[in-house]
PDB file of C-alpha atoms in Angstrom:
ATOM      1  CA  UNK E   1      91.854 117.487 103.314  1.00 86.00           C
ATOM      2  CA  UNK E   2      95.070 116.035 101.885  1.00 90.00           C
ATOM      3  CA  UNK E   3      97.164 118.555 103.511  1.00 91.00           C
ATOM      4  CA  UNK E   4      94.998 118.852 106.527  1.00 92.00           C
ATOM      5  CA  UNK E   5      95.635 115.054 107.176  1.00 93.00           C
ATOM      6  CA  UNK E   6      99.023 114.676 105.043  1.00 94.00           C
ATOM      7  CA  UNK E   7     101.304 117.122 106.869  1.00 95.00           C
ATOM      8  CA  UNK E   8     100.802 116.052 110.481  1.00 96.00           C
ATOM      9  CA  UNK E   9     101.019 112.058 109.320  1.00 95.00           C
ATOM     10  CA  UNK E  10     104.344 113.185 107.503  1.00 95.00           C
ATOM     11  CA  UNK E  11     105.609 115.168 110.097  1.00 96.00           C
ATOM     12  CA  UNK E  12     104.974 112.480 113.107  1.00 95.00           C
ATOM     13  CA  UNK E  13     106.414 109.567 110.893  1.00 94.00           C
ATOM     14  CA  UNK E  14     109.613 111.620 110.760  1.00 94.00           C
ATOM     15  CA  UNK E  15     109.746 112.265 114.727  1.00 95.00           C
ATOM     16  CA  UNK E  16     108.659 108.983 115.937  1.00 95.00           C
ATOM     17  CA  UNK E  17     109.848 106.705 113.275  1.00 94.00           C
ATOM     18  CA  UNK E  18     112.299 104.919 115.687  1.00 94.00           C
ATOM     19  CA  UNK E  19     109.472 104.799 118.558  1.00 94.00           C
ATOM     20  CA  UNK E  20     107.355 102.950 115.464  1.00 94.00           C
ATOM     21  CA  UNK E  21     110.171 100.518 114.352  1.00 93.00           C
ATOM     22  CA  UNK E  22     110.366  99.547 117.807  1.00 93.00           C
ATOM     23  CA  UNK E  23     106.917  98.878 118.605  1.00 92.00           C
ATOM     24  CA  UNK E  24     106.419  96.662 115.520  1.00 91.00           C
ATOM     25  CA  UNK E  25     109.559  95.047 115.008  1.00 90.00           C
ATOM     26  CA  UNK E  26     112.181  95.043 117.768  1.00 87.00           C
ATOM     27  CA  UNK E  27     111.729  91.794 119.353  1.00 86.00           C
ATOM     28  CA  UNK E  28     114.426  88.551 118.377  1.00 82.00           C
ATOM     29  CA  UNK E  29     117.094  89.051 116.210  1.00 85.00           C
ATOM     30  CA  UNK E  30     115.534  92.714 115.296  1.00 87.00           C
ATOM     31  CA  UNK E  31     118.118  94.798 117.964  1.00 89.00           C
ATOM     32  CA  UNK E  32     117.894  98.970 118.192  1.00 89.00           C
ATOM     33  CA  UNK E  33     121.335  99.308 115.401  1.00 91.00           C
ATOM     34  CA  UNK E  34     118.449  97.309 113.191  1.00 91.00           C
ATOM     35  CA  UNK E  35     116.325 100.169 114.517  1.00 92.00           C
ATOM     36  CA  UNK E  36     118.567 102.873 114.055  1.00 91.00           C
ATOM     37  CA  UNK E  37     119.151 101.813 110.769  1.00 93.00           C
ATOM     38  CA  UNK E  38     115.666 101.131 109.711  1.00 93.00           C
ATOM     39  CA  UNK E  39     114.680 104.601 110.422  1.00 94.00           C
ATOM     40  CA  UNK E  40     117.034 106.143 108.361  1.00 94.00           C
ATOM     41  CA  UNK E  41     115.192 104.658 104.941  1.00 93.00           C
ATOM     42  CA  UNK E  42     111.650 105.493 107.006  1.00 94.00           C
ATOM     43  CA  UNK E  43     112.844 108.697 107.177  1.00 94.00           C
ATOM     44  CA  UNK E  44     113.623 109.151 103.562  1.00 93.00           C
ATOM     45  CA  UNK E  45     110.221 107.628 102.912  1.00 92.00           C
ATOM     46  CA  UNK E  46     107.863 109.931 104.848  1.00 92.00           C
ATOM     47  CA  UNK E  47     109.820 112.362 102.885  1.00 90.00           C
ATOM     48  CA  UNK E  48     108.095 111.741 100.496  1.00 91.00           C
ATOM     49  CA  UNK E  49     104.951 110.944 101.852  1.00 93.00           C
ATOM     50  CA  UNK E  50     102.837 114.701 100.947  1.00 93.00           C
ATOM     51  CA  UNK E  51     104.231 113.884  97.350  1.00 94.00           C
ATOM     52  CA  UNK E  52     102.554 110.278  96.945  1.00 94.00           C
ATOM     53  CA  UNK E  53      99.010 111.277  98.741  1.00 94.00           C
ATOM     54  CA  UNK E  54      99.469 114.296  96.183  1.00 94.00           C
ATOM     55  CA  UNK E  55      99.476 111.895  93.115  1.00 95.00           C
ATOM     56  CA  UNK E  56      96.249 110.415  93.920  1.00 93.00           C
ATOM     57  CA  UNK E  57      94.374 114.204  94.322  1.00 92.00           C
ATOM     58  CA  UNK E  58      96.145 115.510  90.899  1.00 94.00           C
ATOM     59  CA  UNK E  59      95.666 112.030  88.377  1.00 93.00           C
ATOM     60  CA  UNK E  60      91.812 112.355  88.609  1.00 92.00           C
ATOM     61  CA  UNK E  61      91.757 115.874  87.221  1.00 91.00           C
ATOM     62  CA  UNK E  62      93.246 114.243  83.974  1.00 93.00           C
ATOM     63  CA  UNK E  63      90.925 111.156  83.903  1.00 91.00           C
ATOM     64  CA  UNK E  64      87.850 113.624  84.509  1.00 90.00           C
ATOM     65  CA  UNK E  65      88.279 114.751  81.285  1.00 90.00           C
ATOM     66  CA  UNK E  66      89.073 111.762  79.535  1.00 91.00           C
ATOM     67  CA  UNK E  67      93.153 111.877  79.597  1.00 91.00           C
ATOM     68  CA  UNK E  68      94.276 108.909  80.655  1.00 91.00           C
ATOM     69  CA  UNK E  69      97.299 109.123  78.573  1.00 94.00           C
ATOM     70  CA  UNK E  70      99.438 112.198  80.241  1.00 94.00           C
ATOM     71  CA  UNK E  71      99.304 110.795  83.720  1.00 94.00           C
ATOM     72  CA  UNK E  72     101.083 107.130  82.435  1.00 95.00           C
ATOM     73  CA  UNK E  73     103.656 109.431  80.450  1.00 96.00           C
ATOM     74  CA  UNK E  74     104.097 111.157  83.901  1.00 95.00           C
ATOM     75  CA  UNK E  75     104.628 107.837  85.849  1.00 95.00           C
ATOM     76  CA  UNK E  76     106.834 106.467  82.951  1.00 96.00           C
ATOM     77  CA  UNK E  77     109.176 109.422  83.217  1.00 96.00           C
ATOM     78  CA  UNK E  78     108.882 109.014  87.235  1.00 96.00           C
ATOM     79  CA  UNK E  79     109.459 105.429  86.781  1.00 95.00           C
ATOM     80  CA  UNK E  80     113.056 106.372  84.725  1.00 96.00           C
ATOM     81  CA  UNK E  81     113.938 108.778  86.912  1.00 95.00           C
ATOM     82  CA  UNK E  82     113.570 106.550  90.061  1.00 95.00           C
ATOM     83  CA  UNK E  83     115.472 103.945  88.272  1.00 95.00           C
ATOM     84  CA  UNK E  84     118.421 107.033  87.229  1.00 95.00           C
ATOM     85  CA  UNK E  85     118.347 108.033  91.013  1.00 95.00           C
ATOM     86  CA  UNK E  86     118.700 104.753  92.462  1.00 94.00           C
ATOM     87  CA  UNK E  87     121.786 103.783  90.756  1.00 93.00           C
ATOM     88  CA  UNK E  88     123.234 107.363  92.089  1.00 94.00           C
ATOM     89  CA  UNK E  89     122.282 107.137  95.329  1.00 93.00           C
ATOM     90  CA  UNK E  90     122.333 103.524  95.986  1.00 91.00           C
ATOM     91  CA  UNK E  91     126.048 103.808  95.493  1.00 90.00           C
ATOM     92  CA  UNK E  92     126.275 107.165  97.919  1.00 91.00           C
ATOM     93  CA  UNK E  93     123.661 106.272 100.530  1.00 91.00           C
ATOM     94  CA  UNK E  94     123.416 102.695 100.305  1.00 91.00           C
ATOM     95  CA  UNK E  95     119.978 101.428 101.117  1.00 90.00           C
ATOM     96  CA  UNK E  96     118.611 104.936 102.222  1.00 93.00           C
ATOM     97  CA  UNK E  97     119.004 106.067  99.023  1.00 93.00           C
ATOM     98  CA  UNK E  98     116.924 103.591  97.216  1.00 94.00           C
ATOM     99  CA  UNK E  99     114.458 104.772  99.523  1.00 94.00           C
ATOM    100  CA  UNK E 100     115.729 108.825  98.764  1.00 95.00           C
ATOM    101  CA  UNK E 101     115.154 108.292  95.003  1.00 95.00           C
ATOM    102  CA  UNK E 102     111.524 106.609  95.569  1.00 95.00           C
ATOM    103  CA  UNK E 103     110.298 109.892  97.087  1.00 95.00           C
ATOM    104  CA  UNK E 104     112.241 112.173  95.046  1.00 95.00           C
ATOM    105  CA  UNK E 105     110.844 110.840  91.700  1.00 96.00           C
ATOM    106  CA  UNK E 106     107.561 110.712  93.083  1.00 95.00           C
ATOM    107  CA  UNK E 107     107.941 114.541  93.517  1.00 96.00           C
ATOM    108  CA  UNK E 108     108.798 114.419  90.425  1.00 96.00           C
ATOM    109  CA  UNK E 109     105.177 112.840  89.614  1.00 96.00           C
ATOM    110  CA  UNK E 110     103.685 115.291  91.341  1.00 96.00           C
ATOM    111  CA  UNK E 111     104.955 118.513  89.551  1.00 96.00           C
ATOM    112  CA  UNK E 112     104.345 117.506  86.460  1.00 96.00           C
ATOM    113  CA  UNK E 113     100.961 116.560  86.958  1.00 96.00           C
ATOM    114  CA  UNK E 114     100.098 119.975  88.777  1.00 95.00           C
ATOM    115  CA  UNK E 115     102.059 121.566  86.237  1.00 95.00           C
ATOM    116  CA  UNK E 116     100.095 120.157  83.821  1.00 94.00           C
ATOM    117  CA  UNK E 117      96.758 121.262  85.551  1.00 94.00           C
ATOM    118  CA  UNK E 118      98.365 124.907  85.874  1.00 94.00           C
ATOM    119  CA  UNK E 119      99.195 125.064  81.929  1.00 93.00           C
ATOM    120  CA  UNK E 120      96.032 123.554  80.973  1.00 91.00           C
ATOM    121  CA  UNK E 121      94.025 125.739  83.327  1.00 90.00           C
ATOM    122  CA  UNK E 122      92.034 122.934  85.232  1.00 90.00           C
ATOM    123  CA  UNK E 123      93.608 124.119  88.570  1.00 90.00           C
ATOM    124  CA  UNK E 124      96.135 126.477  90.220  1.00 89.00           C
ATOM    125  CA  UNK E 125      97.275 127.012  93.800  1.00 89.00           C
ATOM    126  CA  UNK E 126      95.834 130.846  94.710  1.00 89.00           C
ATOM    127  CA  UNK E 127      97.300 132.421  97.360  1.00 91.00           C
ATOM    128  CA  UNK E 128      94.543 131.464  99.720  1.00 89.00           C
ATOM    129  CA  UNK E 129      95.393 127.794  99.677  1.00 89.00           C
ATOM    130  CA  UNK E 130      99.136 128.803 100.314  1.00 92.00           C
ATOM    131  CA  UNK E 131      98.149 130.939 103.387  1.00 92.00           C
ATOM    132  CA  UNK E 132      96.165 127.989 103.959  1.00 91.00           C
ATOM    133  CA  UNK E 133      99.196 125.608 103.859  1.00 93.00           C
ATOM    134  CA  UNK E 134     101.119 128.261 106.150  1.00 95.00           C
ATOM    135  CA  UNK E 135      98.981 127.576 108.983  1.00 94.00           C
ATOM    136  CA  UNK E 136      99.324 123.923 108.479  1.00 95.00           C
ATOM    137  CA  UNK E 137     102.874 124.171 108.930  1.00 96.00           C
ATOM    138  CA  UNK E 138     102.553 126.038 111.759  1.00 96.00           C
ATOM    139  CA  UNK E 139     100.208 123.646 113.313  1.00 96.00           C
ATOM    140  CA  UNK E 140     102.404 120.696 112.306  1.00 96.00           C
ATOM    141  CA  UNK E 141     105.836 122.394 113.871  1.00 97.00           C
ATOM    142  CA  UNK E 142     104.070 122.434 117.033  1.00 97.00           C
ATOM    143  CA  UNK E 143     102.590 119.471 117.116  1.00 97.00           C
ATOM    144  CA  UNK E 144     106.671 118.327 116.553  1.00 97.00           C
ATOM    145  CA  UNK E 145     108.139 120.623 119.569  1.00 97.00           C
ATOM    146  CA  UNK E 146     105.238 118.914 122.090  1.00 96.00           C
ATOM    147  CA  UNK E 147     105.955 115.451 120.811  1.00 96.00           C
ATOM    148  CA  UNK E 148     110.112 116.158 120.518  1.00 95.00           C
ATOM    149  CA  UNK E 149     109.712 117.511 124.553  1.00 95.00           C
ATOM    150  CA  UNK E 150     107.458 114.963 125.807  1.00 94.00           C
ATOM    151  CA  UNK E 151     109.462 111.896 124.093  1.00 93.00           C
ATOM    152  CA  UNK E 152     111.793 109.710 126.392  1.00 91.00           C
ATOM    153  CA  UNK E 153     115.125 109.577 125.077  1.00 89.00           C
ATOM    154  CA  UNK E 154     115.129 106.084 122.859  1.00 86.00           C
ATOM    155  CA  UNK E 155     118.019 104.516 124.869  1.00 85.00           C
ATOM    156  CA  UNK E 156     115.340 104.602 127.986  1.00 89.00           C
ATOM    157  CA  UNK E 157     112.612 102.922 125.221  1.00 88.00           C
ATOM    158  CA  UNK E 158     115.373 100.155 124.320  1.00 85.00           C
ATOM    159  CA  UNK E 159     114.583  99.344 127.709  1.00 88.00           C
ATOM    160  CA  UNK E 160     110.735  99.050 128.194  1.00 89.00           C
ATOM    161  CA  UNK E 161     109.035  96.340 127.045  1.00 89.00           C
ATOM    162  CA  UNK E 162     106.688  96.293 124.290  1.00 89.00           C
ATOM    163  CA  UNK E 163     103.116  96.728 125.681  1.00 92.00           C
ATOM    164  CA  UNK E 164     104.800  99.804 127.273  1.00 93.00           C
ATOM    165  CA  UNK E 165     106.642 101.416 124.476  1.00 93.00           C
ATOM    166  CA  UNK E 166     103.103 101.091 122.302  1.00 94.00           C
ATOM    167  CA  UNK E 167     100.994 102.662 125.735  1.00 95.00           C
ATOM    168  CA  UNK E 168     103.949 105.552 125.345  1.00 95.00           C
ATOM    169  CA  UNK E 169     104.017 105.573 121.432  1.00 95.00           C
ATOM    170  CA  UNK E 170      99.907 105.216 121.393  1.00 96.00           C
ATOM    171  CA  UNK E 171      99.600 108.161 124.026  1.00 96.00           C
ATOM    172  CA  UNK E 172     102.613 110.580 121.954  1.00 96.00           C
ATOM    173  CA  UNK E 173     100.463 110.050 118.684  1.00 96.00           C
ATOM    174  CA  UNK E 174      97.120 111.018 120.652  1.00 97.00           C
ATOM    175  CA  UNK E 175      98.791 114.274 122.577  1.00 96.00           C
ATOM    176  CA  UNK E 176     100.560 115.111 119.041  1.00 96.00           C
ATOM    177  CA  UNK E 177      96.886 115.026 117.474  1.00 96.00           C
ATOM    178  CA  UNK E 178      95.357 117.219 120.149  1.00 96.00           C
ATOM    179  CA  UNK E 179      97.976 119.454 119.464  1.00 97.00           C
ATOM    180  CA  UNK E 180      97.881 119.800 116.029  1.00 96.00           C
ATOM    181  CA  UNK E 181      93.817 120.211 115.591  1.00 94.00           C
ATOM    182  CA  UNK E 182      94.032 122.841 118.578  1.00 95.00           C
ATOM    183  CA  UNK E 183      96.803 124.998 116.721  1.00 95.00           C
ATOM    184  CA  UNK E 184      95.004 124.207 113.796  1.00 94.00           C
ATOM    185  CA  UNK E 185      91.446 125.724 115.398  1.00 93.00           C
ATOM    186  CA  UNK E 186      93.778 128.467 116.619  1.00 93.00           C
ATOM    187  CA  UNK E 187      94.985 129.679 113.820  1.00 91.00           C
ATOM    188  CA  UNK E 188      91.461 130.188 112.117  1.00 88.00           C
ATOM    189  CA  UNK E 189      91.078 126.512 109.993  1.00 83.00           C
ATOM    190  CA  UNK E 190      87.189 125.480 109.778  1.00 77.00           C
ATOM    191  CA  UNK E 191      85.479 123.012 108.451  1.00 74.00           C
ATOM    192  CA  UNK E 192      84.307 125.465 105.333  1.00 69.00           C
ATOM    193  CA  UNK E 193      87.777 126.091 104.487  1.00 64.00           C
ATOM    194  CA  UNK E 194      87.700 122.307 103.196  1.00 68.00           C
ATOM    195  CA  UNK E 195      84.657 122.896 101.144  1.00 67.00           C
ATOM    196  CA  UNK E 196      86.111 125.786  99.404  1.00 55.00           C
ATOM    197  CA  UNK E 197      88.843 127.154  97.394  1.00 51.00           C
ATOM    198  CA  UNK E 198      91.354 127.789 100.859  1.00 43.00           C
TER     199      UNK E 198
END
């Protein structure tokens, strides 16, 4: 479910983050270089996003059996390593890489709590649930060629005012959806397949 919901949100954030930045905040001072800029950190963000909603599936399987102890070692080495990656980036990439080194060391997070699942036996990705991820993908890089050919070039969205760009923005997210759960019915993805090992 995770995956099922995590890859589209991921995958739209990265294609309509500008659309997004200016529907909630270009208005004032906020002009489309604050936009343009903005997205550039959203985009290292959403990244990341797969790797954060992953964190929250993976910590329970240690506090089901009474570990609370591995997962806080996990986030403490996270924690170090976000702090080691912003001072490298930060100085390369400015403000996009404080947001680069957020979602890298929560990848980070994320393998080593699956990797401690694997080793300890408690869970392991089968080949069905990559096969399963596969046609996610799929799904999700359609649902990004529909919404990449239907979107207005953002100069023409500098332009509109804001009840329209969020009628346009509101209407790409719906058409992106439909997209994604047809492709996603197409390819063979039922509602079992989320009560099961996929």
């Amino acid at each position: 479910m995770v995956l099922l919901l995590g890859i589209p949100a991921m995958l739209g954030m990265l294609v309509l983050a500008k659309p997004m930045l200016m529907v909630l905040f270009m208005r004032g001072e906020f002009s489309l270089y604050d936009v343009n800029q903005a997205a550039m950190s959203l985009w290292a963000l959403s990244a990341g996003l797969l790797n954060f909603m992953l964190i929250k599936i993976f910590a329970p399987g240690y506090y089901a059996r009474q570990d609370t102890k591995t997962p806080v070692r996990y986030g403490i080495i996270a924690m170090v390593s976000n702090m080691f990656f912003n001072a490298i980036f930060a100085y390369f990439f400015s403000y996009v890489g404080l947001a680069m080194a957020t979602a890298l060391s929560a990848l980070i997070n994320a393998g080593l709590l699956y990797r401690g699942l694997h080793i300890a036996n408690v869970y392991r990705i089968t080949k069905k649930t990559l096969f399963f991820v596969l046609r996610l993908v799929i799904a999700g890089a359609a649902m990004v060629a529909s919404l990449l050919w239907l979107m207005p070039n953002i100069d023409l969205w500098s332009e509109w005012s804001t009840l329209n760009r969020a009628t346009w923005l509101a209407g790409l997210i719906a058409v992106g959806a439909f997209v994604y759960l047809i492709f996603v019915m197409i390819l063979g993805i039922r509602p079992h397949h989320l009560r099961t090992d996929s």
